[in-house]
XYZ file of C-alpha atoms in Angstrom:
772
model
C 7.991 135.112 98.825
C 11.662 135.110 99.858
C 12.076 131.514 98.647
C 10.818 132.458 95.208
C 13.339 135.319 94.885
C 16.174 133.051 95.940
C 15.062 130.422 93.418
C 14.844 133.047 90.674
C 18.349 134.296 91.523
C 19.700 130.753 91.423
C 18.213 130.214 87.991
C 19.937 133.363 86.743
C 23.247 132.139 88.120
C 22.776 128.808 86.449
C 22.160 130.539 83.128
C 25.344 132.583 83.474
C 27.272 129.343 84.122
C 25.772 128.028 80.922
C 27.086 131.102 79.102
C 30.641 130.094 80.005
C 29.907 126.467 79.170
C 28.802 127.231 75.606
C 31.770 129.415 74.727
C 34.517 127.370 76.441
C 33.394 124.011 75.072
C 33.088 125.391 71.547
C 36.415 127.206 71.573
C 38.450 124.383 73.171
C 36.512 121.750 71.206
C 35.747 119.640 74.271
C 32.890 117.331 75.096
C 30.307 118.420 77.653
C 31.526 115.730 80.077
C 34.541 117.968 80.847
C 32.225 120.792 81.981
C 30.123 118.438 84.079
C 33.325 117.192 85.764
C 34.401 120.811 86.400
C 31.081 121.674 87.977
C 31.415 118.638 90.184
C 34.476 120.154 91.893
C 33.389 122.731 94.548
C 36.665 124.704 94.387
C 36.347 125.191 90.609
C 32.706 126.152 90.842
C 33.592 128.596 93.625
C 36.127 130.394 91.370
C 33.496 130.974 88.668
C 31.014 132.114 91.285
C 33.459 134.662 92.694
C 34.118 136.136 89.240
C 30.387 136.515 88.580
C 29.552 138.082 91.955
C 32.699 140.152 92.595
C 32.557 143.285 90.372
C 36.228 144.020 91.087
C 37.555 140.685 89.789
C 39.140 141.624 86.419
C 39.374 138.304 84.605
C 38.504 134.605 84.458
C 40.412 132.095 82.300
C 39.804 128.473 81.380
C 42.545 126.029 80.281
C 43.547 122.381 80.377
C 46.116 121.609 83.076
C 48.924 119.037 82.878
C 46.424 116.259 83.615
C 44.128 117.460 80.771
C 41.505 118.574 83.289
C 39.489 121.709 82.457
C 40.478 124.299 85.078
C 39.202 127.856 85.847
C 41.571 130.488 87.270
C 41.888 134.223 87.817
C 45.374 134.466 86.236
C 46.969 133.095 83.099
C 49.063 129.927 83.638
C 52.875 130.335 83.478
C 53.384 127.490 80.993
C 50.146 126.774 79.173
C 49.792 123.426 77.401
C 46.673 124.251 75.411
C 44.597 127.172 74.155
C 43.429 129.533 76.887
C 39.909 131.087 76.906
C 39.651 134.399 78.771
C 36.747 136.576 79.984
C 37.782 140.093 81.013
C 35.642 142.939 82.432
C 35.769 146.007 80.241
C 35.138 148.272 83.219
C 35.938 147.723 86.878
C 33.810 147.582 88.898
C 30.865 146.246 86.934
C 28.093 143.741 87.523
C 27.410 140.926 85.103
C 23.731 140.364 84.489
C 23.018 137.678 81.922
C 21.652 139.981 79.258
C 24.698 142.321 79.459
C 27.528 139.764 79.636
C 28.374 140.102 75.933
C 28.756 143.838 76.194
C 30.500 144.018 79.560
C 33.012 141.227 78.913
C 35.918 141.109 76.492
C 36.011 137.495 75.360
C 38.744 135.738 73.398
C 41.321 132.986 73.343
C 45.110 132.822 73.335
C 47.293 130.139 71.825
C 49.862 128.449 74.083
C 52.609 129.433 71.619
C 53.834 132.869 72.670
C 55.563 133.561 69.376
C 52.443 132.691 67.443
C 50.473 135.118 69.568
C 53.128 137.773 69.126
C 53.122 137.236 65.373
C 49.344 137.635 65.197
C 49.539 140.667 67.482
C 52.134 142.323 65.287
C 50.376 141.559 62.006
C 46.837 142.414 63.151
C 47.403 145.125 65.756
C 50.814 146.768 65.880
C 51.555 147.038 62.143
C 48.103 148.309 61.090
C 48.079 150.849 63.914
C 51.622 152.128 63.400
C 51.484 152.247 59.598
C 47.975 153.590 59.258
C 48.192 156.998 57.491
C 45.497 158.350 59.821
C 47.727 157.673 62.809
C 50.757 159.205 61.010
C 49.225 162.638 60.735
C 51.927 165.203 61.369
C 54.833 162.763 60.919
C 57.626 163.670 58.551
C 58.466 161.320 55.671
C 61.686 160.334 57.425
C 59.795 159.187 60.490
C 57.224 157.355 58.378
C 59.920 155.522 56.419
C 61.890 154.800 59.547
C 58.770 153.413 61.220
C 58.175 151.107 58.252
C 61.791 149.935 58.409
C 61.597 149.279 62.127
C 58.261 147.510 61.715
C 59.755 145.299 59.019
C 62.782 144.516 61.233
C 60.456 143.564 64.059
C 58.472 141.378 61.708
C 61.669 139.743 60.413
C 62.911 139.146 63.936
C 59.652 137.508 64.969
C 59.656 135.318 61.861
C 63.274 134.330 62.493
C 62.641 133.504 66.143
C 59.479 131.597 65.243
C 61.454 129.608 62.699
C 64.140 128.755 65.268
C 61.525 127.550 67.755
C 59.738 125.287 65.262
C 63.031 124.435 63.500
C 61.854 125.899 60.221
C 63.143 128.703 58.018
C 60.397 131.235 57.434
C 60.577 133.816 54.655
C 58.840 136.935 56.011
C 56.863 139.069 53.590
C 57.472 142.816 53.298
C 54.928 145.195 54.770
C 54.255 146.575 51.311
C 53.267 143.180 49.876
C 49.685 144.324 49.333
C 50.877 147.333 47.319
C 53.198 145.097 45.292
C 50.380 142.692 44.504
C 48.232 145.605 43.382
C 50.997 147.007 41.143
C 51.989 143.634 39.661
C 49.457 143.645 36.765
C 50.512 147.198 35.751
C 54.207 146.258 36.011
C 53.558 143.242 33.789
C 52.209 145.580 31.119
C 55.220 147.895 31.474
C 53.561 150.618 33.565
C 55.886 151.491 36.463
C 54.198 154.731 37.469
C 52.805 153.363 40.728
C 56.021 151.536 41.648
C 58.296 153.879 43.585
C 61.831 153.537 44.889
C 60.560 152.855 48.386
C 58.788 149.708 47.212
C 61.861 148.684 45.234
C 64.135 149.158 48.238
C 61.758 147.202 50.451
C 61.656 144.234 48.034
C 65.432 144.205 47.477
C 66.079 144.448 51.198
C 63.703 141.536 51.827
C 65.352 139.347 49.139
C 68.754 139.939 50.758
C 67.273 138.858 54.097
C 65.848 135.757 52.434
C 69.246 134.892 50.994
C 70.839 135.162 54.432
C 68.190 132.865 55.915
C 68.476 130.338 53.084
C 72.293 130.298 53.239
C 72.135 129.811 57.004
C 70.128 126.681 56.300
C 71.718 125.364 53.122
C 75.378 126.053 53.830
C 75.408 124.637 57.353
C 77.337 121.360 57.590
C 75.968 118.300 59.312
C 79.183 117.896 61.330
C 78.983 121.461 62.684
C 75.326 121.166 63.645
C 75.640 117.719 65.222
C 78.828 118.298 67.222
C 77.486 121.629 68.435
C 74.831 119.717 70.394
C 76.788 116.717 71.731
C 80.403 115.772 72.249
C 79.933 112.171 71.166
C 76.740 112.015 69.074
C 75.242 108.858 67.620
C 73.799 108.149 64.155
C 70.271 109.122 65.159
C 71.384 112.771 65.188
C 72.634 112.458 61.609
C 69.358 110.879 60.498
C 67.394 113.565 62.360
C 69.539 116.288 60.781
C 68.753 115.171 57.227
C 65.095 114.438 57.959
C 64.656 117.864 59.554
C 66.616 119.480 56.742
C 64.380 117.788 54.170
C 61.204 118.936 55.921
C 62.602 122.463 56.184
C 63.585 122.549 52.514
C 60.212 121.151 51.487
C 58.634 123.939 53.495
C 60.945 126.495 51.845
C 60.056 125.139 48.423
C 56.370 125.520 49.298
C 57.001 129.108 50.416
C 58.867 129.883 47.186
C 55.866 128.549 45.317
C 53.590 131.027 47.090
C 51.990 133.496 44.684
C 53.172 136.530 46.637
C 56.850 135.434 46.720
C 56.774 134.495 43.043
C 55.286 137.915 42.326
C 58.211 139.538 44.125
C 60.621 137.655 41.873
C 58.581 138.608 38.821
C 58.597 142.289 39.788
C 62.360 142.313 40.381
C 62.869 140.811 36.947
C 60.582 143.363 35.257
C 62.249 146.359 36.869
C 65.703 145.002 35.951
C 66.820 144.955 39.587
C 70.359 143.694 40.264
C 68.850 141.680 43.104
C 66.864 139.559 40.661
C 69.973 137.322 40.468
C 69.827 137.081 44.270
C 66.258 135.832 44.028
C 67.319 133.262 41.425
C 70.202 132.193 43.651
C 67.741 131.596 46.483
C 65.630 129.363 44.256
C 68.698 127.463 42.973
C 70.105 126.949 46.467
C 66.794 125.637 47.767
C 66.197 123.307 44.813
C 69.759 121.935 44.856
C 69.688 121.424 48.609
C 66.232 119.828 48.327
C 67.483 117.344 45.725
C 70.440 116.546 47.970
C 68.283 116.078 51.077
C 65.782 113.884 49.234
C 68.562 111.668 47.877
C 70.403 111.321 51.177
C 67.232 110.770 53.225
C 66.090 108.115 50.759
C 69.278 106.059 51.094
C 69.741 106.634 54.826
C 66.252 105.298 55.611
C 67.139 101.555 55.485
C 70.343 102.261 57.423
C 68.274 104.157 59.998
C 66.132 101.070 60.636
C 69.196 98.837 61.015
C 70.883 101.246 63.422
C 67.708 101.471 65.538
C 67.618 97.677 65.800
C 71.354 97.629 66.542
C 71.054 100.136 69.381
C 68.051 98.318 70.867
C 69.987 95.056 71.299
C 73.113 94.025 73.154
C 76.441 93.436 71.441
C 76.229 89.644 71.700
C 73.060 89.742 69.600
C 74.458 92.421 67.284
C 77.563 90.504 66.163
C 75.614 88.819 63.365
C 74.332 92.252 62.278
C 77.755 93.892 61.923
C 78.334 92.601 58.415
C 74.852 93.579 57.072
C 75.247 96.972 58.746
C 78.568 97.729 57.041
C 77.301 96.376 53.729
C 74.365 98.777 53.988
C 76.792 101.634 54.679
C 78.688 100.589 51.553
C 75.485 100.600 49.508
C 74.599 104.078 50.773
C 78.065 105.246 49.701
C 77.766 103.565 46.308
C 74.234 104.609 45.329
C 73.711 108.048 46.873
C 74.750 110.849 44.496
C 75.387 113.272 47.337
C 76.373 111.297 50.447
C 79.543 109.668 49.113
C 81.838 112.573 50.046
C 84.693 111.997 52.483
C 83.223 114.377 55.050
C 79.827 112.666 55.051
C 81.300 109.148 55.216
C 83.828 109.898 57.953
C 81.074 111.599 59.971
C 78.838 108.555 59.550
C 81.577 106.172 60.672
C 82.408 108.367 63.672
C 78.769 108.287 64.763
C 78.519 104.539 64.129
C 81.597 103.979 66.257
C 80.096 106.090 69.044
C 77.019 103.881 68.876
C 79.231 100.775 68.851
C 81.064 102.020 71.930
C 77.813 102.742 73.769
C 76.490 99.322 72.811
C 79.587 97.566 74.142
C 79.468 99.612 77.357
C 75.808 98.672 77.845
C 76.655 95.014 77.195
C 79.519 94.935 79.710
C 77.559 96.968 82.298
C 80.443 98.887 83.941
C 78.412 99.688 87.045
C 78.328 95.987 87.965
C 81.411 94.584 86.254
C 83.537 94.657 89.429
C 81.361 92.021 91.063
C 82.229 88.692 89.453
C 85.790 88.978 88.132
C 85.568 85.875 85.924
C 82.307 87.018 84.331
C 83.649 90.545 83.793
C 86.834 89.207 82.190
C 84.792 86.990 79.911
C 82.543 89.873 78.824
C 85.541 92.125 78.180
C 87.292 89.486 76.050
C 84.127 88.705 74.065
C 83.459 92.357 73.285
C 87.072 93.002 72.275
C 86.608 90.131 69.860
C 83.377 91.740 68.590
C 85.223 94.993 67.837
C 88.070 93.090 66.173
C 85.497 91.302 64.028
C 83.913 94.666 63.149
C 87.271 96.025 61.977
C 87.825 92.890 59.923
C 84.468 93.353 58.154
C 85.276 97.045 57.636
C 88.559 96.167 55.902
C 86.762 93.639 53.711
C 84.222 96.276 52.658
C 86.944 98.849 52.063
C 88.937 96.457 49.868
C 85.836 95.584 47.809
C 84.272 98.980 47.139
C 83.603 98.166 43.474
C 80.816 95.759 44.355
C 78.850 98.651 45.915
C 78.900 100.590 42.614
C 77.132 97.971 40.510
C 74.324 99.635 38.531
C 75.507 103.224 39.127
C 77.036 105.705 36.666
C 78.378 108.555 38.829
C 81.786 108.524 40.515
C 82.159 108.268 44.277
C 85.077 109.327 46.448
C 86.966 106.262 47.643
C 87.566 105.563 51.334
C 90.980 107.203 51.313
C 90.843 108.690 54.799
C 93.458 107.804 57.400
C 92.231 105.065 59.757
C 92.786 107.321 62.746
C 90.202 109.729 61.330
C 87.358 107.343 62.126
C 88.946 104.870 64.553
C 90.600 107.284 66.976
C 87.966 107.085 69.719
C 87.227 103.408 69.053
C 90.923 102.540 69.369
C 91.156 104.493 72.620
C 88.106 102.567 73.811
C 89.763 99.251 72.940
C 92.862 100.383 74.853
C 90.635 101.065 77.870
C 89.069 97.618 77.473
C 92.522 96.019 77.361
C 93.495 97.847 80.553
C 90.352 96.534 82.254
C 91.041 93.089 80.809
C 94.508 93.075 82.417
C 93.016 94.183 85.743
C 90.385 91.447 85.705
C 92.982 88.910 84.543
C 95.111 89.839 87.543
C 92.060 89.430 89.761
C 91.378 86.006 88.263
C 94.975 84.975 88.984
C 94.710 86.045 92.611
C 91.399 84.219 93.036
C 93.190 81.011 92.024
C 94.903 81.118 95.412
C 91.625 79.837 96.843
C 92.066 76.502 95.017
C 95.792 76.017 95.643
C 96.743 73.331 98.136
C 100.437 72.876 98.827
C 101.863 69.536 99.931
C 105.079 68.697 101.692
C 106.242 69.256 105.240
C 105.583 73.003 105.069
C 102.360 72.666 103.083
C 99.949 73.707 105.823
C 101.995 76.763 106.726
C 102.318 77.865 103.082
C 98.624 77.271 102.348
C 97.615 79.402 105.348
C 99.889 82.228 104.141
C 98.330 82.094 100.658
C 94.814 82.260 102.132
C 95.806 85.329 104.111
C 97.162 86.997 100.961
C 93.905 86.235 99.152
C 91.830 87.791 101.934
C 93.978 90.904 101.873
C 93.591 91.177 98.102
C 89.800 90.824 98.311
C 89.543 93.552 100.954
C 91.783 96.016 99.146
C 90.180 95.211 95.786
C 86.764 95.965 97.269
C 87.966 99.286 98.690
C 89.604 100.142 95.368
C 86.471 99.505 93.308
C 84.241 101.439 95.730
C 86.373 104.531 95.154
C 85.770 104.601 91.378
C 82.710 106.840 91.010
C 82.872 107.185 87.223
C 82.359 105.135 84.075
C 85.563 103.123 83.844
C 84.868 102.112 80.225
C 84.344 105.597 78.794
C 87.614 106.477 76.990
C 86.920 110.218 77.341
C 85.766 110.352 80.945
C 88.071 110.828 83.955
C 91.248 109.901 82.097
C 93.659 111.098 84.783
C 91.711 109.625 87.757
C 91.463 106.345 85.887
C 95.207 106.247 85.252
C 95.872 106.963 88.936
C 93.466 104.205 89.984
C 95.147 101.741 87.599
C 98.581 102.632 88.979
C 97.237 102.145 92.502
C 95.920 98.708 91.575
C 99.219 97.659 90.007
C 101.104 98.779 93.119
C 98.802 96.618 95.242
C 99.222 93.666 92.868
C 103.015 93.989 92.874
C 103.172 93.986 96.670
C 101.050 90.856 96.940
C 102.866 89.151 94.060
C 106.182 89.440 95.915
C 104.665 87.730 98.939
C 103.114 85.023 96.754
C 106.437 84.471 94.972
C 108.162 83.890 98.313
C 105.575 81.275 99.339
C 105.776 79.549 95.947
C 109.546 79.374 96.276
C 109.208 77.660 99.661
C 106.653 75.224 98.203
C 108.852 74.405 95.230
C 111.912 73.716 97.378
C 109.861 71.644 99.809
C 107.523 69.540 97.628
C 108.809 70.007 94.048
C 105.213 70.674 92.930
C 103.559 73.906 91.755
C 101.143 72.409 89.234
C 98.019 73.932 90.806
C 99.464 77.448 90.667
C 98.526 77.764 86.977
C 98.951 81.172 85.338
C 100.152 82.717 88.609
C 103.582 81.354 87.726
C 103.583 83.661 84.687
C 103.056 86.834 86.706
C 106.206 88.922 85.983
C 107.345 89.293 89.591
C 106.562 85.669 90.511
C 108.232 84.351 87.370
C 111.336 86.438 87.977
C 111.740 85.034 91.495
C 111.012 81.405 90.545
C 113.116 81.302 87.376
C 116.329 80.356 89.260
C 114.565 77.429 90.978
C 112.204 75.962 88.367
C 115.035 73.723 87.109
C 114.219 71.509 90.120
C 111.234 70.098 88.224
C 113.344 69.417 85.163
C 115.961 67.804 87.433
C 113.311 65.368 88.666
C 112.497 64.356 85.101
C 116.175 64.045 84.182
C 116.856 61.944 87.274
C 114.009 59.591 86.450
C 115.198 59.320 82.833
C 118.658 58.265 84.032
C 117.089 55.661 86.340
C 114.969 54.326 83.484
C 118.024 54.258 81.246
C 119.901 52.156 83.788
C 117.080 49.584 84.068
C 116.620 49.582 80.316
C 120.284 48.843 79.659
C 120.135 45.798 81.942
C 116.947 44.602 80.253
C 118.403 45.110 76.785
C 121.615 43.256 77.689
C 119.680 40.216 78.896
C 117.627 40.243 75.695
C 120.733 40.324 73.530
C 122.372 37.493 75.494
C 119.460 35.177 76.259
C 116.638 36.353 74.010
C 113.039 36.859 75.024
C 112.861 33.675 77.091
C 115.605 34.953 79.388
C 113.895 38.267 80.203
C 112.669 38.774 83.799
C 108.953 39.347 83.202
C 105.750 38.992 85.179
C 104.790 35.339 85.624
C 101.178 36.216 84.694
C 102.223 36.981 81.116
C 103.796 34.923 78.382
C 107.363 36.016 77.706
C 106.678 38.248 74.681
C 103.678 40.180 76.015
C 105.347 40.267 79.436
C 108.438 41.887 77.897
C 106.334 44.435 76.022
C 104.353 45.184 79.186
C 107.581 45.722 81.102
C 108.805 48.171 78.455
C 105.493 50.034 78.633
C 105.868 50.374 82.373
C 109.407 51.586 81.885
C 108.187 54.204 79.421
C 105.326 55.252 81.716
C 107.820 56.096 84.465
C 108.962 59.127 82.442
C 105.931 59.885 80.264
C 103.639 60.549 83.206
C 106.075 63.133 84.538
C 106.288 64.766 81.117
C 102.476 64.734 80.820
C 102.142 66.421 84.197
C 104.687 69.034 83.262
C 102.660 69.842 80.134
C 99.918 71.064 82.487
C 102.247 73.762 83.764
C 101.603 77.112 82.124
C 105.176 77.987 82.998
C 107.655 77.290 80.122
C 109.749 74.659 81.921
C 111.699 73.569 78.872
C 112.184 76.932 77.131
C 115.880 77.029 77.997
C 119.062 75.195 77.080
C 118.911 72.793 80.023
C 115.260 72.002 79.363
C 115.905 71.358 75.684
C 118.783 68.979 76.556
C 116.504 67.133 78.983
C 113.820 66.790 76.326
C 116.407 65.456 73.878
C 117.422 62.790 76.394
C 113.740 62.083 77.089
C 112.923 61.613 73.387
C 116.062 59.488 72.916
C 114.981 57.247 75.770
C 111.523 56.826 74.267
C 113.079 55.977 70.905
C 115.327 53.319 72.453
C 112.394 51.741 74.261
C 110.319 51.788 71.089
C 113.207 50.333 69.061
C 113.660 47.419 71.459
C 109.913 46.889 71.559
C 109.730 46.693 67.772
C 112.702 44.327 67.685
C 111.023 41.961 70.143
C 107.767 42.107 68.196
C 109.467 41.512 64.839
C 111.280 38.487 66.214
C 108.067 37.218 67.749
C 106.133 37.730 64.487
C 108.553 35.415 62.702
C 108.605 32.726 65.389
C 104.896 32.735 66.182
C 103.944 32.143 62.542
C 106.042 28.995 62.477
C 104.728 27.885 65.870
C 101.112 28.445 64.836
C 101.655 26.651 61.532
C 103.221 23.681 63.321
C 100.609 23.556 66.114
C 97.681 23.809 63.712
C 98.935 20.719 61.866
C 98.695 18.577 65.003
C 95.788 16.191 65.605
C 93.232 17.010 68.216
C 94.231 14.210 70.571
C 97.355 12.153 71.163
C 98.137 8.933 73.104
C 101.513 8.136 74.633
C 103.200 4.772 74.937
C 101.369 4.077 78.180
C 97.997 4.650 76.522
C 97.327 7.942 78.310
C 95.125 10.234 76.196
C 95.686 14.068 76.158
C 94.625 17.145 74.234
C 97.188 17.839 71.543
C 97.057 21.710 71.715
C 100.653 22.906 71.973
C 101.906 25.311 74.608
C 103.133 27.575 71.797
C 99.547 27.963 70.550
C 98.362 28.827 74.054
C 101.138 31.402 74.462
C 100.376 32.852 71.060
C 96.706 33.392 71.958
C 97.639 35.072 75.237
C 100.305 37.245 73.616
C 97.963 38.416 70.889
C 95.281 39.271 73.427
C 97.614 41.267 75.672
C 99.349 43.031 72.767
C 96.035 44.197 71.379
C 95.038 45.511 74.791
C 98.312 47.477 74.852
C 97.498 48.882 71.378
C 100.405 47.131 69.701
C 100.204 46.498 65.998
C 99.362 42.838 65.300
C 99.352 41.348 61.734
C 95.941 40.507 60.312
C 96.695 36.783 60.050
C 97.450 36.647 63.776
C 94.244 38.561 64.485
C 92.313 36.015 62.431
C 93.959 33.223 64.421
C 93.042 34.952 67.699
C 89.426 35.372 66.600
C 89.147 31.533 66.802
C 90.153 31.589 70.466
C 86.635 30.929 71.685
C 86.240 28.089 69.224
C 89.526 26.542 70.387
C 88.531 26.962 73.992
C 85.201 25.187 73.560
C 86.940 22.352 71.679
C 89.653 21.987 74.341
C 87.027 21.788 77.090
C 85.247 18.911 75.366
C 88.483 17.144 74.467
C 89.852 17.492 78.004
C 86.665 15.980 79.379
C 86.921 13.077 76.924
C 90.575 12.526 77.857
C 89.797 12.715 81.593
C 86.993 10.128 81.345
C 89.007 7.792 79.133
C 92.129 7.926 81.318
C 90.066 7.574 84.488
C 88.386 4.407 83.191
C 91.713 2.881 82.207
C 93.349 3.846 85.495
C 90.695 2.726 87.967
C 88.989 -0.218 86.248
C 89.862 -3.747 87.404
C 90.636 -6.422 84.766
C 87.279 -8.054 85.419
C 85.575 -4.712 84.945
C 87.506 -4.078 81.785
C 86.257 -7.340 80.374
C 82.704 -6.255 80.969
C 83.077 -2.926 79.147
C 85.570 -4.061 76.549
C 83.058 -3.899 73.719
C 81.852 -0.421 74.591
C 85.372 0.874 75.180
C 86.447 -0.478 71.801
C 83.577 1.381 70.171
C 84.653 4.598 71.900
C 88.268 4.110 70.842
C 87.090 3.490 67.309
C 85.159 6.799 67.453
C 88.221 8.678 68.835
C 90.623 7.190 66.299
C 90.076 10.059 63.713
C 90.702 12.636 66.480
C 94.026 10.968 67.245
C 95.218 10.134 63.761
C 93.447 12.253 61.135
C 91.647 15.446 62.282
C 93.991 18.394 62.825
C 93.379 21.810 64.417
C 93.543 23.553 61.098
C 90.455 21.806 59.745
C 88.546 20.524 62.725
C 84.829 21.060 63.155
C 82.803 21.085 66.354
C 80.645 18.352 64.825
C 83.607 15.943 65.044
C 83.769 16.243 68.828
């Protein structure tokens, strides 16, 4: 019996749960799976059970939490995210049997938007209650009118606040709108009997309020609104401003098209109210501003897409987009009827430059740029070049504004602003980049100490001192960078701390530069070599200390030039007295090519020094003494070249005659003793060798001599065969006994008969391998 009662009670409880299920799911528009999930959580089920069984529990609410899970609770959430369903006991205490739940519970829902709830509460509860004539029994007319005024002010305040929250301008309706709508047909027919001064005052007061709201929207400037939110805004705020403004104006236009608001304007016109012009002004302001917003939004849309792509990429990828971006800006200026004003264009460029600055900062990555000095310097230099390229494209667009006006009829204000108006922050940013560039350049110079090896007797001692300086720089540089807890690339952030940090770095660099300059001076005096020091020699302090001593390197060149001049004079004197054959040349060369080779070696003795000195970044010859040394150097080269050309010209004349004579000789010759030999003159052999060596030394050789040399292989093959023939023939004649000669006389005669053309007729000019 007890089990049956408990079962019956359980069934009743289950039905009451179902009561909540039906209302909550329908109101929140949820699927039944949400309720099943709720019932599967014991703590949630327990809350519902407590509300049903505890007659003193005043309320139960259902809502979706931050995880979109249906949740029961006894109190309203602080920050609701969705509609809230509430069940409240009308009387406390009270039981809740199933059949009496509708009567004993006050059931409803509340929107998550507080202002929306307040607006509904005012319109449906407060205003009807306060302004109901039944509730005003005993009030004087002054109190009644004052209550209407206060109610209207409250309504206007709620509408204004609601508009601010949703970023829309809302035109509140007067409390007497129903009376106005009822009187409108009579007013249209000229009957004003039911239209009193109170209604007139209410409408005129409302129109004035509308004008204030519309002017607050229409007359606000984009610059004021944007810079009120951020110090350094980007173009997305400008695009958002015009898009929001367009939506707001479209909404205002829809409100002005409402029958009730149009009726108010109609009534003001019919009663000849002075505020009818105010109503017309509202309409004109909205329509003009709407046309402006539509035009500007239309032409900013393609620019918006390009800017979004620009901000999504790094500056290295964006360089190719700078020109299309500025051309698009030019087209917006040229084709928009409203955006071409100086204020709009300068604002746009300011925002674009803020975006450009942010893009460059993101590309350089200031938080990690102090790691690799070389990489940071490279990124700084590249991005400075990007900004320089941007300014170049800007100037090109500014100088060619006419091309953006093709196909338009209206006039646009030219870009007559001062460059500082739009480039002020960008120029300060470039200055900051240049400061960082100089810092990283100094760091790169100090890191070169790692690769410097000094020779000479004191080389090891100097090298060790330079390594110690480098270690000290690395340690202090690391400590210096760790102390910079701000964005070093932001031109507006921590200006004074940044300047102090830069001064601190320069003080450190100057101290170490003085020590480096002292070591370089010792190295220069000891080994006369600072080639590996590179750009460190150009550091102001180092350069100042080394300037008095760098003439040592020029002295070495001048000394070698004088030595070369002395040897050259001796060589030239011998040539003038004895000619080429008297010159002391290498025995491996013929006289002419040997003389040219000797002159080349003489020239190399000074040119290699000059070539090495060209690797110095220090201006060795940018002084009077250096210029004099270079003049002597160039004079020496000219003298060597002049003598070389003289020798070659003389040789050209002689070798032609020698080749002509030698090529007319027969292939073989026989002396008085009958000894056979190859008749290829020594002059021809020397000519072939000279031409070969001169071509290797890149000397200019006439084409006819080159053609002669191209037969060298042919001559060589012929000489080999002819030498073998001469060797065999002479050997037979020298070693054969008379008796043996008699035996081979016939054959030898035949051979001599065969060789007779080679000895008497065939010459080198016209010989053929078939003859041998």
